[in-house]
PDB file of C-alpha atoms in Angstrom:
ATOM      1  CA  MET J 432       0.000   0.000   0.000  1.00  0.00           C
ATOM      2  CA  VAL J 433       1.263   3.436  -0.925  1.00  0.00           C
ATOM      3  CA  ASN J 434       1.512   6.149   1.710  1.00  0.00           C
ATOM      4  CA  LYS J 435      -1.013   8.909   0.895  1.00  0.00           C
ATOM      5  CA  GLY J 436       1.537  11.652   1.594  1.00  0.00           C
ATOM      6  CA  VAL J 437       4.055  10.114  -0.791  1.00  0.00           C
ATOM      7  CA  GLY J 438       1.321   9.635  -3.378  1.00  0.00           C
ATOM      8  CA  ALA J 439       0.314  13.283  -3.160  1.00  0.00           C
ATOM      9  CA  VAL J 440       3.926  14.417  -3.595  1.00  0.00           C
ATOM     10  CA  VAL J 441       4.354  12.125  -6.621  1.00  0.00           C
ATOM     11  CA  CYS J 442       1.142  13.456  -8.186  1.00  0.00           C
ATOM     12  CA  ILE J 443       2.137  17.076  -7.598  1.00  0.00           C
ATOM     13  CA  PHE J 444       5.632  16.475  -9.015  1.00  0.00           C
ATOM     14  CA  ILE J 445       4.353  14.753 -12.160  1.00  0.00           C
ATOM     15  CA  MET J 446       1.725  17.435 -12.714  1.00  0.00           C
ATOM     16  CA  ALA J 447       4.316  20.182 -12.150  1.00  0.00           C
ATOM     17  CA  LEU J 448       6.577  18.651 -14.801  1.00  0.00           C
ATOM     18  CA  ASP J 449       3.731  18.387 -17.298  1.00  0.00           C
ATOM     19  CA  ILE J 450       2.396  21.884 -16.630  1.00  0.00           C
ATOM     20  CA  THR J 451       5.899  23.341 -16.940  1.00  0.00           C
ATOM     21  CA  ALA J 452       6.413  21.474 -20.221  1.00  0.00           C
ATOM     22  CA  GLY J 453       3.055  22.750 -21.443  1.00  0.00           C
ATOM     23  CA  PHE J 454       3.805  26.373 -20.638  1.00  0.00           C
ATOM     24  CA  LEU J 455       7.258  26.090 -22.208  1.00  0.00           C
ATOM     25  CA  GLY J 456       5.709  24.693 -25.396  1.00  0.00           C
ATOM     26  CA  ILE J 457       3.218  27.559 -25.514  1.00  0.00           C
ATOM     27  CA  LYS J 458       5.968  30.088 -24.756  1.00  0.00           C
ATOM     28  CA  ALA J 459       8.101  28.553 -27.539  1.00  0.00           C
ATOM     29  CA  GLU J 460       5.199  29.118 -29.925  1.00  0.00           C
ATOM     30  CA  GLY J 461       5.167  32.781 -28.887  1.00  0.00           C
ATOM     31  CA  ALA J 462       8.913  33.089 -29.446  1.00  0.00           C
ATOM     32  CA  GLN J 463       8.548  31.463 -32.850  1.00  0.00           C
ATOM     33  CA  ASN J 464       5.777  33.895 -33.818  1.00  0.00           C
ATOM     34  CA  GLN J 465       8.014  36.893 -33.060  1.00  0.00           C
ATOM     35  CA  GLU J 466      10.338  35.984 -35.931  1.00  0.00           C
ATOM     36  CA  LYS J 467       9.873  37.262 -39.483  1.00  0.00           C
ATOM     37  CA  HIS J 468       7.317  35.262 -41.481  1.00  0.00           C
ATOM     38  CA  LEU J 469       6.186  35.313 -45.079  1.00  0.00           C
ATOM     39  CA  ARG J 470       3.237  33.008 -45.619  1.00  0.00           C
ATOM     40  CA  LEU J 471       1.463  31.949 -48.821  1.00  0.00           C
ATOM     41  CA  TRP J 472      -1.309  29.387 -48.265  1.00  0.00           C
ATOM     42  CA  LEU J 473       0.346  26.296 -46.742  1.00  0.00           C
ATOM     43  CA  PHE J 474       3.885  27.414 -47.537  1.00  0.00           C
ATOM     44  CA  GLU J 475       5.888  29.623 -45.251  1.00  0.00           C
ATOM     45  CA  CYS J 476       9.295  31.270 -45.248  1.00  0.00           C
ATOM     46  CA  LYS J 477      10.582  32.187 -41.817  1.00  0.00           C
ATOM     47  CA  GLU J 478      13.599  32.847 -39.716  1.00  0.00           C
ATOM     48  CA  PRO J 479      14.133  30.155 -37.064  1.00  0.00           C
ATOM     49  CA  SER J 480      13.974  31.176 -33.422  1.00  0.00           C
ATOM     50  CA  GLN J 481      16.766  29.945 -31.170  1.00  0.00           C
ATOM     51  CA  GLU J 482      14.649  30.724 -28.102  1.00  0.00           C
ATOM     52  CA  ALA J 483      11.778  28.632 -29.476  1.00  0.00           C
ATOM     53  CA  PHE J 484      14.250  25.824 -30.176  1.00  0.00           C
ATOM     54  CA  ARG J 485      15.623  25.880 -26.615  1.00  0.00           C
ATOM     55  CA  LEU J 486      12.193  26.110 -25.010  1.00  0.00           C
ATOM     56  CA  GLY J 487      10.911  23.294 -27.223  1.00  0.00           C
ATOM     57  CA  CYS J 488      13.849  21.061 -26.284  1.00  0.00           C
ATOM     58  CA  VAL J 489      13.242  21.620 -22.565  1.00  0.00           C
ATOM     59  CA  ALA J 490       9.505  20.957 -23.027  1.00  0.00           C
ATOM     60  CA  ILE J 491      10.302  17.683 -24.801  1.00  0.00           C
ATOM     61  CA  LEU J 492      12.669  16.634 -22.032  1.00  0.00           C
ATOM     62  CA  LEU J 493      10.172  17.473 -19.265  1.00  0.00           C
ATOM     63  CA  LEU J 494       7.360  15.591 -21.017  1.00  0.00           C
ATOM     64  CA  ILE J 495       9.546  12.503 -21.362  1.00  0.00           C
ATOM     65  CA  VAL J 496      10.650  12.668 -17.711  1.00  0.00           C
ATOM     66  CA  ALA J 497       7.042  13.116 -16.517  1.00  0.00           C
ATOM     67  CA  HIS J 498       5.885  10.167 -18.616  1.00  0.00           C
ATOM     68  CA  VAL J 499       8.672   7.873 -17.463  1.00  0.00           C
ATOM     69  CA  LEU J 500       8.134   8.794 -13.809  1.00  0.00           C
ATOM     70  CA  ALA J 501       4.366   8.332 -14.042  1.00  0.00           C
ATOM     71  CA  ASN J 502       4.809   4.882 -15.539  1.00  0.00           C
ATOM     72  CA  LEU J 503       7.613   3.765 -13.232  1.00  0.00           C
ATOM     73  CA  LEU J 504       6.057   4.996 -10.017  1.00  0.00           C
ATOM     74  CA  SER J 505       2.581   3.682 -10.827  1.00  0.00           C
ATOM     75  CA  GLY J 506       3.759   0.150 -11.438  1.00  0.00           C
ATOM     76  CA  CYS J 507       2.411  -1.924 -14.269  1.00  0.00           C
ATOM     77  CA  THR J 508      -1.009  -2.896 -13.034  1.00  0.00           C
ATOM     78  CA  ALA J 509      -2.268  -3.129 -16.608  1.00  0.00           C
ATOM     79  CA  CYS J 510       0.422  -5.580 -17.747  1.00  0.00           C
ATOM     80  CA  SER J 511      -1.390  -8.837 -16.960  1.00  0.00           C
ATOM     81  CA  GLN J 512      -4.173  -9.506 -19.447  1.00  0.00           C
ATOM     82  CA  ASP J 513      -5.875 -12.088 -17.182  1.00  0.00           C
ATOM     83  CA  GLN J 514      -6.148  -9.676 -14.290  1.00  0.00           C
ATOM     84  CA  THR J 515      -7.366  -6.843 -16.521  1.00  0.00           C
ATOM     85  CA  HIS J 516     -10.435  -8.679 -17.866  1.00  0.00           C
ATOM     86  CA  LYS J 517     -11.362 -10.132 -14.482  1.00  0.00           C
ATOM     87  CA  GLY J 518     -10.057  -7.172 -12.505  1.00  0.00           C
ATOM     88  CA  SER J 519     -11.817  -4.535 -10.529  1.00  0.00           C
ATOM     89  CA  LEU J 520     -13.106  -1.259 -11.868  1.00  0.00           C
ATOM     90  CA  TRP J 521      -9.893   0.410 -10.591  1.00  0.00           C
ATOM     91  CA  ARG J 522      -7.767  -1.978 -12.626  1.00  0.00           C
ATOM     92  CA  GLN J 523      -9.825  -1.353 -15.765  1.00  0.00           C
ATOM     93  CA  LEU J 524      -9.677   2.421 -15.276  1.00  0.00           C
ATOM     94  CA  SER J 525      -5.951   2.062 -14.746  1.00  0.00           C
ATOM     95  CA  LEU J 526      -5.601   0.277 -18.086  1.00  0.00           C
ATOM     96  CA  LEU J 527      -7.702   2.886 -19.870  1.00  0.00           C
ATOM     97  CA  SER J 528      -5.748   5.813 -18.419  1.00  0.00           C
ATOM     98  CA  PHE J 529      -2.479   3.959 -19.169  1.00  0.00           C
ATOM     99  CA  ILE J 530      -3.454   3.706 -22.844  1.00  0.00           C
ATOM    100  CA  PHE J 531      -4.543   7.360 -22.965  1.00  0.00           C
ATOM    101  CA  THR J 532      -1.234   8.540 -21.467  1.00  0.00           C
ATOM    102  CA  TRP J 533       0.694   6.674 -24.165  1.00  0.00           C
ATOM    103  CA  VAL J 534      -1.471   8.044 -26.989  1.00  0.00           C
ATOM    104  CA  ILE J 535      -1.301  11.598 -25.621  1.00  0.00           C
ATOM    105  CA  VAL J 536       2.467  11.461 -25.088  1.00  0.00           C
ATOM    106  CA  ALA J 537       2.980  10.122 -28.629  1.00  0.00           C
ATOM    107  CA  VAL J 538       0.937  12.877 -30.259  1.00  0.00           C
ATOM    108  CA  GLY J 539       2.186  15.632 -27.937  1.00  0.00           C
ATOM    109  CA  LEU J 540       5.812  14.596 -28.281  1.00  0.00           C
ATOM    110  CA  GLY J 541       5.436  14.410 -32.046  1.00  0.00           C
ATOM    111  CA  ALA J 542       3.971  17.925 -32.184  1.00  0.00           C
ATOM    112  CA  LEU J 543       6.728  19.310 -29.948  1.00  0.00           C
ATOM    113  CA  VAL J 544       9.442  17.627 -32.016  1.00  0.00           C
ATOM    114  CA  ILE J 545       8.025  18.943 -35.302  1.00  0.00           C
ATOM    115  CA  GLY J 546       7.705  22.472 -33.914  1.00  0.00           C
ATOM    116  CA  THR J 547      11.134  22.397 -32.311  1.00  0.00           C
ATOM    117  CA  LYS J 548      12.840  20.940 -35.369  1.00  0.00           C
ATOM    118  CA  ALA J 549      11.380  23.732 -37.506  1.00  0.00           C
ATOM    119  CA  ASN J 550      13.368  26.185 -35.373  1.00  0.00           C
ATOM    120  CA  HIS J 551      16.646  24.243 -35.470  1.00  0.00           C
ATOM    121  CA  LYS J 552      18.064  25.481 -38.744  1.00  0.00           C
ATOM    122  CA  SER J 553      20.633  28.256 -38.607  1.00  0.00           C
ATOM    123  CA  ASN J 554      19.251  30.163 -41.599  1.00  0.00           C
ATOM    124  CA  ALA J 555      15.866  31.028 -43.084  1.00  0.00           C
ATOM    125  CA  SER J 556      13.885  28.155 -44.521  1.00  0.00           C
ATOM    126  CA  CYS J 557      10.851  27.792 -46.737  1.00  0.00           C
ATOM    127  CA  GLY J 558       8.455  24.893 -46.739  1.00  0.00           C
ATOM    128  CA  LEU J 559       5.219  23.629 -45.294  1.00  0.00           C
ATOM    129  CA  SER J 560       3.913  25.624 -42.391  1.00  0.00           C
ATOM    130  CA  HIS J 561       4.701  24.227 -38.933  1.00  0.00           C
ATOM    131  CA  HIS J 562       2.459  26.767 -37.287  1.00  0.00           C
ATOM    132  CA  HIS J 563       0.887  25.904 -33.908  1.00  0.00           C
ATOM    133  CA  PHE J 564       2.705  22.595 -33.410  1.00  0.00           C
ATOM    134  CA  LEU J 565       4.486  23.903 -30.310  1.00  0.00           C
ATOM    135  CA  SER J 566       1.306  25.197 -28.681  1.00  0.00           C
ATOM    136  CA  ILE J 567      -0.609  21.999 -29.540  1.00  0.00           C
ATOM    137  CA  GLY J 568       2.234  19.995 -27.992  1.00  0.00           C
ATOM    138  CA  GLY J 569       2.160  22.276 -24.946  1.00  0.00           C
ATOM    139  CA  ILE J 570      -1.562  21.796 -24.443  1.00  0.00           C
ATOM    140  CA  LEU J 571      -1.158  18.038 -24.799  1.00  0.00           C
ATOM    141  CA  CYS J 572       1.537  18.133 -22.102  1.00  0.00           C
ATOM    142  CA  ILE J 573      -1.041  19.493 -19.671  1.00  0.00           C
ATOM    143  CA  VAL J 574      -3.613  16.889 -20.772  1.00  0.00           C
ATOM    144  CA  HIS J 575      -0.914  14.240 -20.302  1.00  0.00           C
ATOM    145  CA  GLY J 576      -0.481  15.422 -16.723  1.00  0.00           C
ATOM    146  CA  ILE J 577      -4.167  14.921 -16.010  1.00  0.00           C
ATOM    147  CA  PHE J 578      -4.192  11.392 -17.404  1.00  0.00           C
ATOM    148  CA  SER J 579      -0.879  10.546 -15.704  1.00  0.00           C
ATOM    149  CA  ILE J 580      -2.371  11.493 -12.343  1.00  0.00           C
ATOM    150  CA  LEU J 581      -5.478   9.459 -13.156  1.00  0.00           C
ATOM    151  CA  TYR J 582      -3.235   6.523 -14.031  1.00  0.00           C
ATOM    152  CA  TYR J 583      -1.208   6.877 -10.843  1.00  0.00           C
ATOM    153  CA  VAL J 584      -4.312   7.101  -8.646  1.00  0.00           C
ATOM    154  CA  THR J 585      -6.129   4.194 -10.298  1.00  0.00           C
ATOM    155  CA  ALA J 586      -3.007   2.025 -10.449  1.00  0.00           C
ATOM    156  CA  THR J 587      -2.233   2.480  -6.779  1.00  0.00           C
ATOM    157  CA  ALA J 588      -5.913   2.061  -5.830  1.00  0.00           C
ATOM    158  CA  SER J 589      -6.084  -1.243  -7.718  1.00  0.00           C
ATOM    159  CA  LEU J 590      -3.227  -2.576  -5.570  1.00  0.00           C
ATOM    160  CA  ASP J 591      -5.381  -2.388  -2.441  1.00  0.00           C
TER     161      ASP J 591
END
């Protein structure tokens, strides 16, 4: 059984990582938008933003750390297929939130990587617009935090 005080600290820490990653992703979007842009339909020519690149990299790192910690500290209650089908409601909710965290981290991480990579080049580039990827990734970081906490709570509750 997990101590409630320790559980609360773990939840707060994971949520803090995800919220910080989310705000950094949104702030990176703002830094990217301050650079010179020339846009024609789906194509865009822009100067890359080093600040957006750095903020995006930190957001990616924090999202990965939050996801790894949420999965390691929650244990793998959803790993056994026999126990999942015959398991309690907590175990089934744990499995559902586990799946959602993986889907959200995949999409959010992908959006952050695309937005960050667009700001990596040292000179101006033209191509398909990568507009809003950083803010979408940032928002998904916050959503990931919510589902990570749900996973942690349901996984530890199913152990009782």
